[in-house]
Short mmCIF file of C-alpha atoms in Angstrom, two decimals:
data_model
loop_
_atom_site.label_atom_id
_atom_site.label_comp_id
_atom_site.label_asym_id
_atom_site.label_seq_id
_atom_site.Cartn_x
_atom_site.Cartn_y
_atom_site.Cartn_z
CA MET A 1 -13.43 -21.00 4.18
CA LYS A 2 -12.97 -17.47 2.91
CA LYS A 3 -9.57 -17.15 1.29
CA ILE A 4 -7.34 -14.18 2.07
CA TYR A 5 -4.80 -13.02 -0.48
CA LEU A 6 -1.94 -11.01 1.00
CA ASP A 7 0.68 -11.49 -1.69
CA TYR A 8 -0.06 -8.49 -3.92
CA ALA A 9 3.65 -7.77 -4.34
CA ALA A 10 4.00 -11.11 -6.14
CA SER A 11 1.08 -10.49 -8.45
CA THR A 12 -2.32 -8.84 -8.47
CA PRO A 13 -5.73 -9.98 -9.67
CA ILE A 14 -6.81 -8.24 -12.85
CA ASP A 15 -9.08 -5.21 -12.47
CA PRO A 16 -12.59 -6.13 -13.79
CA LYS A 17 -12.71 -3.16 -16.16
CA VAL A 18 -9.20 -3.92 -17.42
CA LEU A 19 -10.26 -7.53 -17.95
CA ARG A 20 -13.20 -6.44 -20.11
CA ILE A 21 -11.03 -4.18 -22.25
CA THR A 22 -8.22 -6.74 -22.53
CA ASN A 23 -10.71 -9.41 -23.58
CA LYS A 24 -12.27 -7.13 -26.16
CA HIS A 25 -8.89 -6.53 -27.76
CA LEU A 26 -7.93 -10.17 -27.50
CA LYS A 27 -11.06 -11.06 -29.43
CA ASN A 28 -11.35 -8.22 -31.92
CA ASN A 29 -7.96 -6.60 -32.24
CA PHE A 30 -5.97 -9.62 -33.32
CA ALA A 31 -3.89 -8.30 -36.20
CA ASN A 32 -0.15 -7.73 -36.21
CA SER A 33 0.46 -4.10 -35.34
CA MET A 34 3.27 -4.02 -37.93
CA SER A 35 0.87 -4.79 -40.78
CA LEU A 36 0.01 -1.89 -43.05
CA HIS A 37 -3.60 -2.89 -43.73
CA PHE A 38 -6.47 -1.46 -41.72
CA PHE A 39 -6.60 -4.49 -39.37
CA GLY A 40 -2.96 -3.97 -38.54
CA GLN A 41 -3.34 -0.24 -38.19
CA LYS A 42 -6.19 -0.67 -35.75
CA ALA A 43 -3.88 -2.75 -33.56
CA ALA A 44 -1.06 -0.25 -34.04
CA SER A 45 -3.22 2.66 -32.95
CA ALA A 46 -4.32 0.76 -29.81
CA VAL A 47 -0.65 0.21 -29.00
CA GLU A 48 0.27 3.83 -29.62
CA GLU A 49 -2.58 5.11 -27.53
CA SER A 50 -1.43 2.85 -24.70
CA ARG A 51 2.15 3.99 -25.12
CA LYS A 52 1.04 7.59 -24.75
CA LYS A 53 -0.97 6.86 -21.61
CA LEU A 54 1.88 4.98 -20.00
CA ALA A 55 4.48 7.61 -20.94
CA GLN A 56 2.39 10.33 -19.28
CA ILE A 57 2.44 8.52 -15.97
CA ILE A 58 6.17 9.09 -15.59
CA ASN A 59 6.34 12.32 -17.62
CA ALA A 60 8.13 10.62 -20.52
CA LYS A 61 7.61 10.93 -24.26
CA SER A 62 5.74 8.16 -26.10
CA GLU A 63 8.75 7.32 -28.22
CA GLU A 64 10.77 6.68 -25.07
CA ILE A 65 8.62 3.69 -24.11
CA VAL A 66 9.59 0.19 -25.33
CA PHE A 67 7.12 -2.62 -24.69
CA THR A 68 8.43 -5.95 -23.43
CA SER A 69 6.87 -9.08 -21.97
CA SER A 70 7.93 -8.77 -18.33
CA ALA A 71 9.86 -6.72 -15.82
CA THR A 72 12.53 -9.41 -16.05
CA GLU A 73 12.87 -8.76 -19.77
CA SER A 74 12.90 -4.98 -19.28
CA ASN A 75 15.65 -5.27 -16.68
CA ASN A 76 17.65 -7.64 -18.90
CA LEU A 77 17.35 -5.18 -21.78
CA ALA A 78 18.33 -2.22 -19.61
CA ILE A 79 21.39 -3.92 -18.12
CA LYS A 80 22.70 -5.97 -21.04
CA GLY A 81 21.55 -3.50 -23.70
CA THR A 82 23.44 -0.56 -22.20
CA ALA A 83 26.43 -2.82 -21.44
CA PHE A 84 26.92 -3.86 -25.05
CA ALA A 85 26.47 -0.31 -26.25
CA ALA A 86 28.97 0.90 -23.63
CA LYS A 87 31.53 -1.66 -24.74
CA LYS A 88 31.73 0.16 -28.08
CA ARG A 89 32.71 3.31 -26.19
CA GLY A 90 35.30 1.40 -24.18
CA LYS A 91 33.31 1.40 -20.95
CA ASP A 92 32.89 -1.81 -19.02
CA HIS A 93 31.80 -1.10 -15.43
CA LEU A 94 28.33 -1.10 -13.92
CA ILE A 95 27.01 -0.68 -10.39
CA VAL A 96 23.94 -2.47 -9.08
CA SER A 97 22.58 -2.48 -5.54
CA SER A 98 22.97 -5.67 -3.56
CA ILE A 99 19.21 -5.92 -2.96
CA GLU A 100 18.06 -5.78 -6.59
CA HIS A 101 15.63 -8.34 -7.92
CA ASP A 102 17.32 -11.53 -9.14
CA CYS A 103 16.76 -10.56 -12.78
CA VAL A 104 19.02 -7.53 -12.32
CA LEU A 105 21.60 -9.37 -10.20
CA GLU A 106 21.73 -12.36 -12.53
CA SER A 107 22.02 -10.13 -15.60
CA ALA A 108 24.91 -8.33 -13.90
CA ARG A 109 26.55 -11.62 -12.92
CA TRP A 110 26.22 -12.86 -16.48
CA LEU A 111 27.93 -9.69 -17.69
CA LEU A 112 30.77 -10.50 -15.30
CA SER A 113 31.25 -13.74 -17.22
CA GLN A 114 31.35 -11.69 -20.42
CA GLY A 115 34.29 -9.61 -19.23
CA PHE A 116 32.42 -6.68 -17.69
CA LYS A 117 33.14 -5.39 -14.20
CA VAL A 118 30.32 -5.19 -11.68
CA SER A 119 30.14 -3.47 -8.29
CA PHE A 120 27.44 -4.52 -5.86
CA LEU A 121 26.40 -1.48 -3.86
CA PRO A 122 25.88 -2.28 -0.15
CA VAL A 123 22.84 -1.19 1.86
CA ASP A 124 22.33 -0.26 5.50
CA ARG A 125 20.12 -2.13 7.97
CA TYR A 126 16.98 -0.57 6.48
CA GLY A 127 17.95 -1.40 2.94
CA PHE A 128 19.00 2.09 1.83
CA VAL A 129 21.93 2.11 -0.55
CA ASN A 130 25.10 3.74 0.68
CA LEU A 131 25.29 6.98 -1.31
CA ASP A 132 28.88 7.82 -0.31
CA GLU A 133 29.91 4.39 -1.45
CA LEU A 134 28.05 4.94 -4.72
CA GLU A 135 30.04 8.09 -5.46
CA LYS A 136 33.26 6.26 -4.61
CA LEU A 137 32.43 3.34 -6.85
CA ILE A 138 31.77 5.45 -9.93
CA GLY A 139 34.86 5.45 -12.11
CA LYS A 140 35.80 6.61 -15.56
CA ASN A 141 34.71 3.31 -17.09
CA THR A 142 31.32 3.22 -15.35
CA PHE A 143 28.38 3.36 -17.73
CA LEU A 144 25.37 2.43 -15.58
CA VAL A 145 23.97 2.54 -12.07
CA SER A 146 20.93 0.38 -11.40
CA VAL A 147 19.06 0.83 -8.14
CA MET A 148 15.46 -0.26 -7.70
CA HIS A 149 12.92 2.34 -6.68
CA ALA A 150 11.33 0.21 -3.95
CA ASN A 151 12.39 -3.21 -2.80
CA ASN A 152 9.94 -6.01 -3.45
CA GLU A 153 10.71 -7.87 -0.22
CA ILE A 154 11.19 -5.24 2.46
CA GLY A 155 9.44 -2.32 0.75
CA THR A 156 12.24 0.20 1.31
CA ILE A 157 11.87 3.19 -0.99
CA GLN A 158 15.24 4.52 -2.12
CA ASP A 159 16.21 8.16 -2.41
CA ILE A 160 16.24 7.92 -6.19
CA SER A 161 16.37 11.65 -6.74
CA THR A 162 19.77 11.86 -5.04
CA ILE A 163 20.96 8.82 -6.98
CA GLY A 164 19.67 10.43 -10.18
CA LYS A 165 21.52 13.63 -9.35
CA ILE A 166 24.79 11.82 -8.65
CA CYS A 167 24.54 9.87 -11.90
CA ARG A 168 23.68 12.95 -13.94
CA GLN A 169 26.63 14.88 -12.49
CA LYS A 170 28.98 12.06 -13.38
CA GLY A 171 27.44 11.54 -16.82
CA ILE A 172 26.35 7.98 -16.09
CA TYR A 173 23.05 6.33 -16.96
CA PHE A 174 20.67 5.69 -14.11
CA HIS A 175 18.28 2.74 -14.37
CA THR A 176 15.60 2.08 -11.82
CA ASP A 177 13.41 -0.99 -11.52
CA ALA A 178 10.04 0.52 -10.62
CA ALA A 179 8.03 -2.70 -10.78
CA GLN A 180 6.74 -2.10 -7.26
CA THR A 181 6.10 1.66 -7.57
CA PHE A 182 4.95 2.44 -11.11
CA GLY A 183 1.43 3.89 -10.88
CA ARG A 184 1.63 3.82 -7.07
CA GLU A 185 4.25 6.45 -6.29
CA THR A 186 4.77 9.67 -8.21
CA ILE A 187 7.68 9.31 -10.61
CA ASP A 188 8.85 12.09 -12.90
CA VAL A 189 11.74 10.91 -15.05
CA GLU A 190 12.72 14.49 -15.88
CA GLU A 191 12.75 15.72 -12.32
CA ILE A 192 14.61 12.68 -10.99
CA ASN A 193 17.03 12.28 -13.91
CA ILE A 194 16.06 8.72 -14.66
CA ASP A 195 17.50 7.37 -17.90
CA LEU A 196 15.92 3.93 -17.88
CA LEU A 197 12.92 2.65 -15.92
CA THR A 198 11.22 -0.73 -15.68
CA ALA A 199 7.49 -1.18 -15.05
CA SER A 200 5.19 -4.16 -15.24
CA SER A 201 1.46 -4.66 -15.82
CA HIS A 202 0.61 -7.56 -13.52
CA LYS A 203 1.80 -5.74 -10.41
CA ILE A 204 -0.88 -3.08 -10.90
CA TYR A 205 -3.98 -5.17 -11.61
CA GLY A 206 -3.22 -5.49 -15.31
CA PRO A 207 -2.79 -8.68 -17.35
CA LYS A 208 0.46 -10.66 -17.33
CA GLY A 209 2.68 -10.55 -20.41
CA ALA A 210 3.09 -6.78 -20.72
CA ALA A 211 5.81 -4.59 -19.29
CA LEU A 212 7.81 -1.59 -20.42
CA LEU A 213 11.25 -0.11 -20.40
CA TYR A 214 11.49 3.65 -20.48
CA ILE A 215 14.64 4.64 -22.35
CA ARG A 216 15.52 8.33 -22.36
CA LYS A 217 16.04 9.65 -25.86
CA GLY A 218 19.72 9.48 -26.75
CA VAL A 219 20.64 6.66 -24.35
CA ALA A 220 23.00 4.24 -26.10
CA ILE A 221 21.48 0.77 -25.99
CA GLU A 222 21.62 -2.42 -28.03
CA PRO A 223 18.70 -4.83 -28.43
CA ILE A 224 18.85 -8.30 -26.94
CA LEU A 225 16.10 -9.65 -29.20
CA HIS A 226 16.86 -9.32 -32.89
CA GLY A 227 14.34 -9.84 -35.65
CA GLY A 228 11.63 -7.85 -37.41
CA GLY A 229 12.69 -4.56 -35.90
CA HIS A 230 9.68 -3.85 -33.71
CA GLU A 231 9.84 -1.11 -31.08
CA GLY A 232 12.35 0.94 -33.03
CA GLY A 233 14.55 -2.11 -33.47
CA LEU A 234 15.02 -2.43 -29.74
CA ARG A 235 12.68 -5.33 -29.14
CA SER A 236 11.70 -7.52 -32.05
CA SER A 237 8.58 -9.59 -31.39
CA THR A 238 4.98 -9.25 -32.45
CA LEU A 239 3.36 -6.98 -29.90
CA ASN A 240 1.00 -8.41 -27.32
CA VAL A 241 -1.72 -5.88 -28.14
CA PRO A 242 -4.43 -6.91 -25.65
CA ALA A 243 -2.00 -7.11 -22.73
CA ILE A 244 -0.47 -3.75 -23.64
CA VAL A 245 -3.90 -2.10 -23.83
CA GLY A 246 -4.81 -3.69 -20.49
CA PHE A 247 -1.52 -2.48 -18.99
CA ALA A 248 -2.24 1.12 -19.98
CA TRP A 249 -5.78 1.03 -18.59
CA ALA A 250 -4.60 -0.59 -15.39
CA ALA A 251 -1.91 2.07 -14.96
CA GLU A 252 -4.38 4.87 -15.55
CA ILE A 253 -6.81 3.50 -12.97
CA MET A 254 -3.98 2.86 -10.56
CA GLN A 255 -2.63 6.38 -10.87
CA LYS A 256 -6.06 7.93 -10.42
CA GLU A 257 -6.65 5.95 -7.25
CA ALA A 258 -3.08 6.07 -5.96
CA LYS A 259 -3.38 8.93 -3.49
CA ASN A 260 -6.47 7.66 -1.66
CA GLU A 261 -5.48 4.03 -1.97
CA ASN A 262 -2.00 4.67 -0.58
CA GLU A 263 -3.51 6.47 2.39
CA ARG A 264 -5.87 3.58 3.03
CA LEU A 265 -3.14 0.97 2.65
CA LYS A 266 -0.70 2.84 4.87
CA LYS A 267 -3.29 2.87 7.65
CA LEU A 268 -3.90 -0.86 7.27
CA ARG A 269 -0.17 -1.53 7.02
CA ASP A 270 0.73 0.39 10.17
CA TYR A 271 -2.23 -1.11 12.01
CA MET A 272 -1.11 -4.62 11.14
CA ILE A 273 2.56 -3.98 11.91
CA GLY A 274 1.64 -2.48 15.28
CA LYS A 275 -0.64 -5.37 16.19
CA ILE A 276 1.86 -8.06 15.23
CA LEU A 277 4.80 -6.42 16.98
CA THR A 278 2.84 -5.87 20.18
CA GLN A 279 0.76 -9.05 20.28
CA ILE A 280 3.35 -11.58 19.13
CA PRO A 281 6.54 -11.61 21.19
CA ARG A 282 9.99 -11.87 19.60
CA THR A 283 9.05 -10.23 16.31
CA HIS A 284 10.56 -7.31 14.50
CA LEU A 285 9.98 -5.27 11.40
CA ASN A 286 12.37 -5.53 8.46
CA GLY A 287 12.89 -2.42 6.36
CA HIS A 288 12.10 1.15 7.36
CA SER A 289 8.99 2.08 9.33
CA LYS A 290 8.05 5.07 7.16
CA LYS A 291 10.03 5.06 3.93
CA ARG A 292 8.39 1.89 2.74
CA LEU A 293 5.77 0.84 0.21
CA ALA A 294 2.25 1.56 1.42
CA ASN A 295 1.33 -2.09 0.99
CA ASN A 296 4.47 -3.84 2.29
CA ILE A 297 4.96 -5.59 5.61
CA ASN A 298 8.01 -7.72 6.32
CA ILE A 299 8.38 -9.19 9.76
CA SER A 300 10.77 -11.73 11.29
CA PHE A 301 9.39 -14.19 13.83
CA ASN A 302 12.16 -15.52 16.03
CA GLY A 303 12.05 -19.23 16.71
CA VAL A 304 9.95 -20.14 13.70
CA GLU A 305 11.00 -20.82 10.17
CA GLY A 306 9.35 -18.92 7.31
CA GLU A 307 8.25 -21.80 5.14
CA SER A 308 6.54 -23.53 8.05
CA LEU A 309 4.71 -20.29 8.84
CA LEU A 310 3.73 -19.80 5.22
CA MET A 311 2.38 -23.33 4.89
CA GLU A 312 0.35 -23.16 8.08
CA LEU A 313 -1.13 -19.87 6.95
CA SER A 314 -1.88 -21.40 3.58
CA PHE A 315 -3.79 -24.21 5.30
CA ALA A 316 -5.81 -21.52 7.03
CA GLY A 317 -6.59 -19.98 3.63
CA ILE A 318 -4.15 -17.09 3.92
CA ALA A 319 -1.58 -16.44 1.17
CA VAL A 320 1.69 -14.68 2.01
CA SER A 321 5.35 -14.97 1.05
CA THR A 322 8.65 -15.68 2.82
CA GLY A 323 12.37 -15.01 2.46
CA SER A 324 13.35 -18.26 4.15
CA ALA A 325 16.00 -20.51 2.70
CA CYS A 326 13.64 -23.42 2.47
CA SER A 327 11.59 -21.72 -0.17
CA SER A 328 14.62 -20.96 -2.32
CA LYS A 329 16.56 -23.10 -4.73
CA ASN A 330 20.00 -22.45 -3.27
CA LEU A 331 18.85 -23.08 0.32
CA MET A 332 20.14 -19.73 1.44
CA PRO A 333 17.80 -17.13 2.88
CA SER A 334 16.86 -14.17 0.71
CA HIS A 335 19.82 -12.10 -0.46
CA VAL A 336 17.90 -8.98 0.56
CA LEU A 337 17.58 -10.04 4.20
CA GLN A 338 21.21 -11.13 4.22
CA ALA A 339 22.29 -7.76 2.85
CA LEU A 340 20.42 -6.01 5.69
CA GLY A 341 22.65 -7.77 8.17
CA LEU A 342 20.01 -9.95 9.79
CA PRO A 343 21.31 -12.85 11.90
CA PRO A 344 20.43 -16.24 10.35
CA GLN A 345 17.49 -16.98 12.61
CA GLU A 346 15.75 -13.74 11.75
CA ALA A 347 16.45 -14.11 8.05
CA HIS A 348 14.97 -17.62 8.02
CA GLY A 349 11.91 -16.59 9.99
CA SER A 350 10.61 -13.77 7.83
CA LEU A 351 7.21 -13.25 6.26
CA ARG A 352 6.30 -10.74 3.59
CA ILE A 353 2.69 -9.69 3.80
CA SER A 354 1.65 -7.42 0.93
CA LEU A 355 -1.70 -5.69 0.91
CA GLY A 356 -3.77 -4.55 -2.03
CA ARG A 357 -6.95 -3.13 -3.43
CA TYR A 358 -9.20 -5.81 -2.01
CA THR A 359 -7.60 -6.03 1.43
CA THR A 360 -9.98 -5.22 4.28
CA LYS A 361 -9.50 -4.59 7.97
CA GLU A 362 -11.45 -7.79 8.67
CA GLU A 363 -8.91 -9.76 6.63
CA ILE A 364 -6.07 -8.16 8.55
CA ASP A 365 -7.68 -8.95 11.90
CA LYS A 366 -8.33 -12.53 10.85
CA THR A 367 -4.74 -12.93 9.68
CA ILE A 368 -3.32 -11.55 12.91
CA SER A 369 -5.39 -13.92 15.03
CA VAL A 370 -4.44 -16.95 12.91
CA LEU A 371 -0.79 -15.88 12.86
CA LYS A 372 -0.72 -15.65 16.64
CA LYS A 373 -1.91 -19.23 17.02
CA ILE A 374 0.43 -20.57 14.35
CA VAL A 375 3.51 -18.88 15.77
CA GLU A 376 2.64 -20.22 19.21
CA LYS A 377 2.17 -23.73 17.85
CA LEU A 378 5.43 -23.73 15.87
CA ARG A 379 7.37 -22.28 18.78
CA LYS A 380 6.26 -25.23 20.89
CA ILE A 381 7.93 -27.57 18.40
CA SER A 382 10.93 -25.33 17.96
CA LEU A 383 14.24 -25.37 19.76
CA PHE A 384 14.44 -21.60 19.96
CA MET B 1 -5.15 -28.88 -2.50
CA LYS B 2 -2.31 -30.04 -4.71
CA SER B 3 0.95 -29.39 -2.97
CA LEU B 4 4.67 -29.69 -3.37
CA TYR B 5 4.52 -31.98 -0.34
CA SER B 6 2.88 -35.39 -0.02
CA LYS B 7 -0.23 -35.87 2.12
CA GLN B 8 1.76 -37.83 4.65
CA THR B 9 4.41 -35.13 4.97
CA LEU B 10 1.80 -32.46 5.53
CA LYS B 11 0.04 -34.66 8.09
CA HIS B 12 3.23 -35.05 10.11
CA PHE B 13 3.98 -31.36 9.74
CA ARG B 14 0.59 -30.22 10.94
CA SER B 15 0.24 -32.73 13.76
CA PRO B 16 3.77 -33.81 14.58
CA HIS B 17 4.17 -36.87 16.81
CA ASN B 18 6.29 -36.79 19.95
CA PHE B 19 7.44 -33.20 19.96
CA GLY B 20 8.95 -31.75 23.07
CA GLU B 21 11.84 -32.51 25.34
CA ILE B 22 12.58 -35.56 27.52
CA LYS B 23 13.95 -33.99 30.69
CA ASP B 24 15.78 -37.08 31.93
CA ALA B 25 16.77 -38.31 28.47
CA ASP B 26 19.44 -41.01 28.25
CA ALA B 27 20.73 -39.52 25.04
CA MET B 28 20.42 -36.38 22.99
CA GLY B 29 21.58 -35.80 19.43
CA GLU B 30 21.74 -32.49 17.64
CA ALA B 31 21.89 -32.02 13.89
CA GLY B 32 21.67 -29.16 11.43
CA ASN B 33 22.61 -25.54 11.83
CA ILE B 34 20.76 -22.28 12.03
CA VAL B 35 22.72 -20.96 9.04
CA CYS B 36 20.92 -23.49 6.88
CA GLY B 37 17.64 -22.85 8.63
CA ASP B 38 17.14 -26.31 10.14
CA VAL B 39 18.20 -27.47 13.60
CA MET B 40 16.95 -30.63 15.29
CA ASN B 41 17.37 -32.06 18.76
CA LEU B 42 16.42 -35.69 19.27
CA TYR B 43 15.94 -37.02 22.82
CA LEU B 44 15.96 -40.74 23.59
CA LYS B 45 14.94 -42.80 26.56
CA ILE B 46 16.67 -46.19 26.46
CA GLY B 47 15.66 -49.28 28.43
CA LYS B 48 15.51 -53.05 28.26
CA ASN B 49 12.89 -55.15 26.48
CA LYS B 50 11.67 -58.53 27.73
CA ASN B 51 14.54 -60.29 25.93
CA ASP B 52 16.89 -58.11 27.96
CA GLU B 53 17.98 -56.20 24.87
CA GLU B 54 18.54 -52.44 24.98
CA VAL B 55 15.77 -50.71 23.10
CA ILE B 56 14.61 -47.15 22.52
CA LYS B 57 11.62 -46.77 24.82
CA GLU B 58 10.78 -43.21 23.97
CA ALA B 59 11.85 -40.57 21.47
CA LYS B 60 10.99 -36.89 21.30
CA PHE B 61 12.20 -33.99 19.24
CA LYS B 62 12.48 -30.24 19.08
CA THR B 63 13.05 -28.78 15.64
CA TYR B 64 13.45 -25.35 14.17
CA GLY B 65 12.89 -25.72 10.49
CA CYS B 66 10.74 -26.00 7.43
CA VAL B 67 7.83 -28.34 6.68
CA ALA B 68 10.13 -31.20 5.65
CA ALA B 69 12.37 -30.79 8.69
CA ILE B 70 9.44 -30.98 11.09
CA ALA B 71 7.82 -33.91 9.24
CA THR B 72 11.04 -35.97 9.12
CA SER B 73 11.63 -35.24 12.82
CA SER B 74 8.16 -36.51 13.62
CA VAL B 75 8.59 -39.64 11.50
CA ILE B 76 11.90 -40.68 13.03
CA THR B 77 10.46 -40.59 16.53
CA ASP B 78 7.86 -43.11 15.33
CA LEU B 79 10.40 -45.25 13.52
CA VAL B 80 12.86 -45.65 16.39
CA ARG B 81 10.43 -46.54 19.12
CA GLY B 82 10.91 -50.14 20.31
CA LYS B 83 13.98 -50.67 18.14
CA THR B 84 17.26 -52.01 19.44
CA ILE B 85 20.28 -49.76 19.00
CA ASP B 86 21.54 -51.84 16.09
CA GLU B 87 18.15 -51.72 14.41
CA ALA B 88 17.82 -47.98 14.97
CA LEU B 89 21.20 -47.35 13.37
CA LYS B 90 19.95 -49.11 10.25
CA ILE B 91 17.17 -46.56 9.65
CA SER B 92 18.08 -44.82 6.44
CA LYS B 93 17.03 -41.52 4.97
CA ASP B 94 15.32 -43.48 2.19
CA GLN B 95 13.16 -45.18 4.78
CA ILE B 96 12.12 -41.80 6.14
CA VAL B 97 11.38 -40.45 2.69
CA GLU B 98 9.38 -43.58 1.93
CA THR B 99 7.34 -43.30 5.12
CA LEU B 100 6.54 -39.72 4.13
CA GLN B 101 5.47 -40.93 0.67
CA GLY B 102 8.26 -38.92 -0.91
CA LEU B 103 9.85 -35.52 -0.44
CA PRO B 104 10.55 -32.84 -3.05
CA PRO B 105 14.13 -33.39 -4.35
CA ILE B 106 15.33 -30.10 -2.87
CA LYS B 107 14.13 -31.26 0.57
CA ILE B 108 15.82 -34.66 0.68
CA HIS B 109 18.59 -33.17 2.82
CA CYS B 110 16.00 -32.69 5.59
CA SER B 111 15.67 -36.46 5.93
CA VAL B 112 19.41 -36.59 6.56
CA LEU B 113 18.86 -34.15 9.42
CA ALA B 114 16.78 -36.79 11.21
CA THR B 115 19.18 -39.72 10.63
CA GLU B 116 22.11 -37.55 11.70
CA ALA B 117 20.37 -36.53 14.91
CA LEU B 118 19.66 -40.20 15.62
CA ALA B 119 23.23 -41.29 14.91
CA GLU B 120 24.52 -38.50 17.12
CA ALA B 121 22.16 -39.42 19.97
CA ILE B 122 23.26 -43.06 19.87
CA TYR B 123 26.91 -42.08 19.59
CA GLN B 124 26.60 -39.84 22.66
CA TYR B 125 24.79 -42.61 24.53
CA LEU B 126 27.46 -45.22 23.83
CA LEU B 127 30.23 -42.77 24.62
CA LYS B 128 28.63 -41.70 27.87
CA ASN B 129 28.23 -45.33 28.97
CA LYS B 130 31.77 -46.17 27.89
CA ARG B 131 30.62 -48.71 25.35
CA LYS B 132 32.22 -49.87 22.18
CA ILE B 133 31.33 -47.60 19.28
CA PRO B 134 30.76 -49.47 16.01
CA PRO B 135 33.25 -48.32 13.31
CA ASP B 136 30.42 -47.28 10.98
CA LEU B 137 28.90 -45.04 13.63
CA LEU B 138 32.25 -43.52 14.47
CA LYS B 139 32.75 -42.70 10.82
CA ARG B 140 29.29 -41.11 10.60
CA HIS B 141 30.00 -39.08 13.72
CA GLN B 142 33.27 -37.82 12.23
CA ILE B 143 31.56 -36.80 9.01
CA ILE B 144 28.83 -34.97 10.92
CA GLU B 145 31.43 -33.19 13.05
CA LYS B 146 33.32 -32.16 9.97
CA SER B 147 30.30 -30.71 8.25
CA LYS B 148 29.32 -28.95 11.47
CA LYS B 149 32.73 -27.34 11.44
CA ILE B 150 32.34 -26.18 7.86
CA ILE B 151 28.94 -24.68 8.62
CA GLU B 152 30.28 -23.07 11.79
CA GLU B 153 32.91 -21.35 9.65
CA ARG B 154 30.16 -20.17 7.32
CA TYR B 155 28.29 -18.87 10.33
CA GLN B 156 31.32 -16.94 11.54
CA GLU B 157 31.76 -15.46 8.10
CA TRP B 158 28.12 -14.47 8.05
CA MET B 159 28.36 -12.77 11.45
CA LYS B 160 31.51 -10.97 10.33
CA LEU B 161 29.67 -9.72 7.26
CA GLN B 162 26.70 -8.62 9.35
CA LYS B 163 28.94 -6.72 11.73
CA ALA B 164 30.51 -4.94 8.79
CA ILE B 165 27.07 -3.95 7.50
CA LYS B 166 25.84 -2.72 10.88
CA LYS B 167 28.81 -0.35 11.22
#
């Protein structure tokens, strides 16, 4: 059975060229990039070259890029790091959107326990943050606004340039988690007034274990990892040279292909959405029909529960994701779908299908035909 | 394929036994709530065996829910068939989990869904036929009712929240 991977938003397979380069560095470029000898300097120059490449993608300066191990770590550093720096200036309030990734929400909730104040910015039915509410929430003690560029579950792309403008006017830092858009969508940190930005390698066909946090020069931030003073003292840890080099190559390839690839994916996406909504009754699209990631599809199937759907698809060799409660630890459906205002049945019956570089029309057609049968089968068992 | 679920669970999930409705059921029990993502209806047909005891002749289910919810629903319809009411009431969640060769810890609550639906069906049956309800069953019924109420409140809160968002 030919397997079909439609979970590119969770992770991507490594690009073959990136794999070759990463392997080469893993084998030959082993030294500690902090070492002064020529072995170390060879590693250091590979890191710096990568830093430069990655900075260019978002129109940042090399020295504004801090390497980390994951988007989770970058988001933790952005949120907690600016919080502890803000505390010194007597500021203690941050605003995060209610549909952020768990690593942002949990960091914010942890800060609550440390005496900080957190506002959770509501979203409308498409997942767009309420901009009027944002302006209202900003107070004299606010130091940070964190709103993700595009949502990982429903694909909604936020109006980050307006958010950037609001934050700049009020003199507040703006952080955006761009894990789903870095290399895919055009991002210019100068034009959009972004002060901190998170990006990750494994979402763009790079190796796992490398990510970055862009920190605008002059932003007050404290490290969360203390030690040997790597990355300008902001992130102590021996650098993962091969993964970083792979990350930079992956980003470069991604950016080069982005325009054509996004066009191709959008066509496939809209084709699949159209087919599902018309051929399978009692379905509806979550998120916005146009302002969404080129590769994201999120659909609720009334009368069937997401985990059951996912498992049946998995048996048929098709890999997707769900926001159902049954796949989560707290047995509540995804906080993103809840924030959209979906009734329980629709929140429990959602599937996220994310397309990628190797997705073909044949795969989409196959998936639709399998999905039709599975939904029919599960609805026969179901009460609704 | 190595899975979170046991072979037996997946077998019941993929080819569930006795799903559907019994139109002229003698008893129906409902358990679970859509807020939690699992709802089960259990239908029973009750008759006499050759010793003139009341036994469950037929059981069918309809379930909205995850893999574990569907598998436990399927298993209980097998387990109750031919049992007297007293015997059926003795079926425990552990017995269901055992028959399924184990459930992931986070899914154990799904096995309760099945025993609750069964207890509710029998309770409704006895009530309808004006029969004496064993104290244990009455207690179980009261607990189920209470938790239904709590979840119903959660549901109302949810809908209130959703309305606020949609504005």
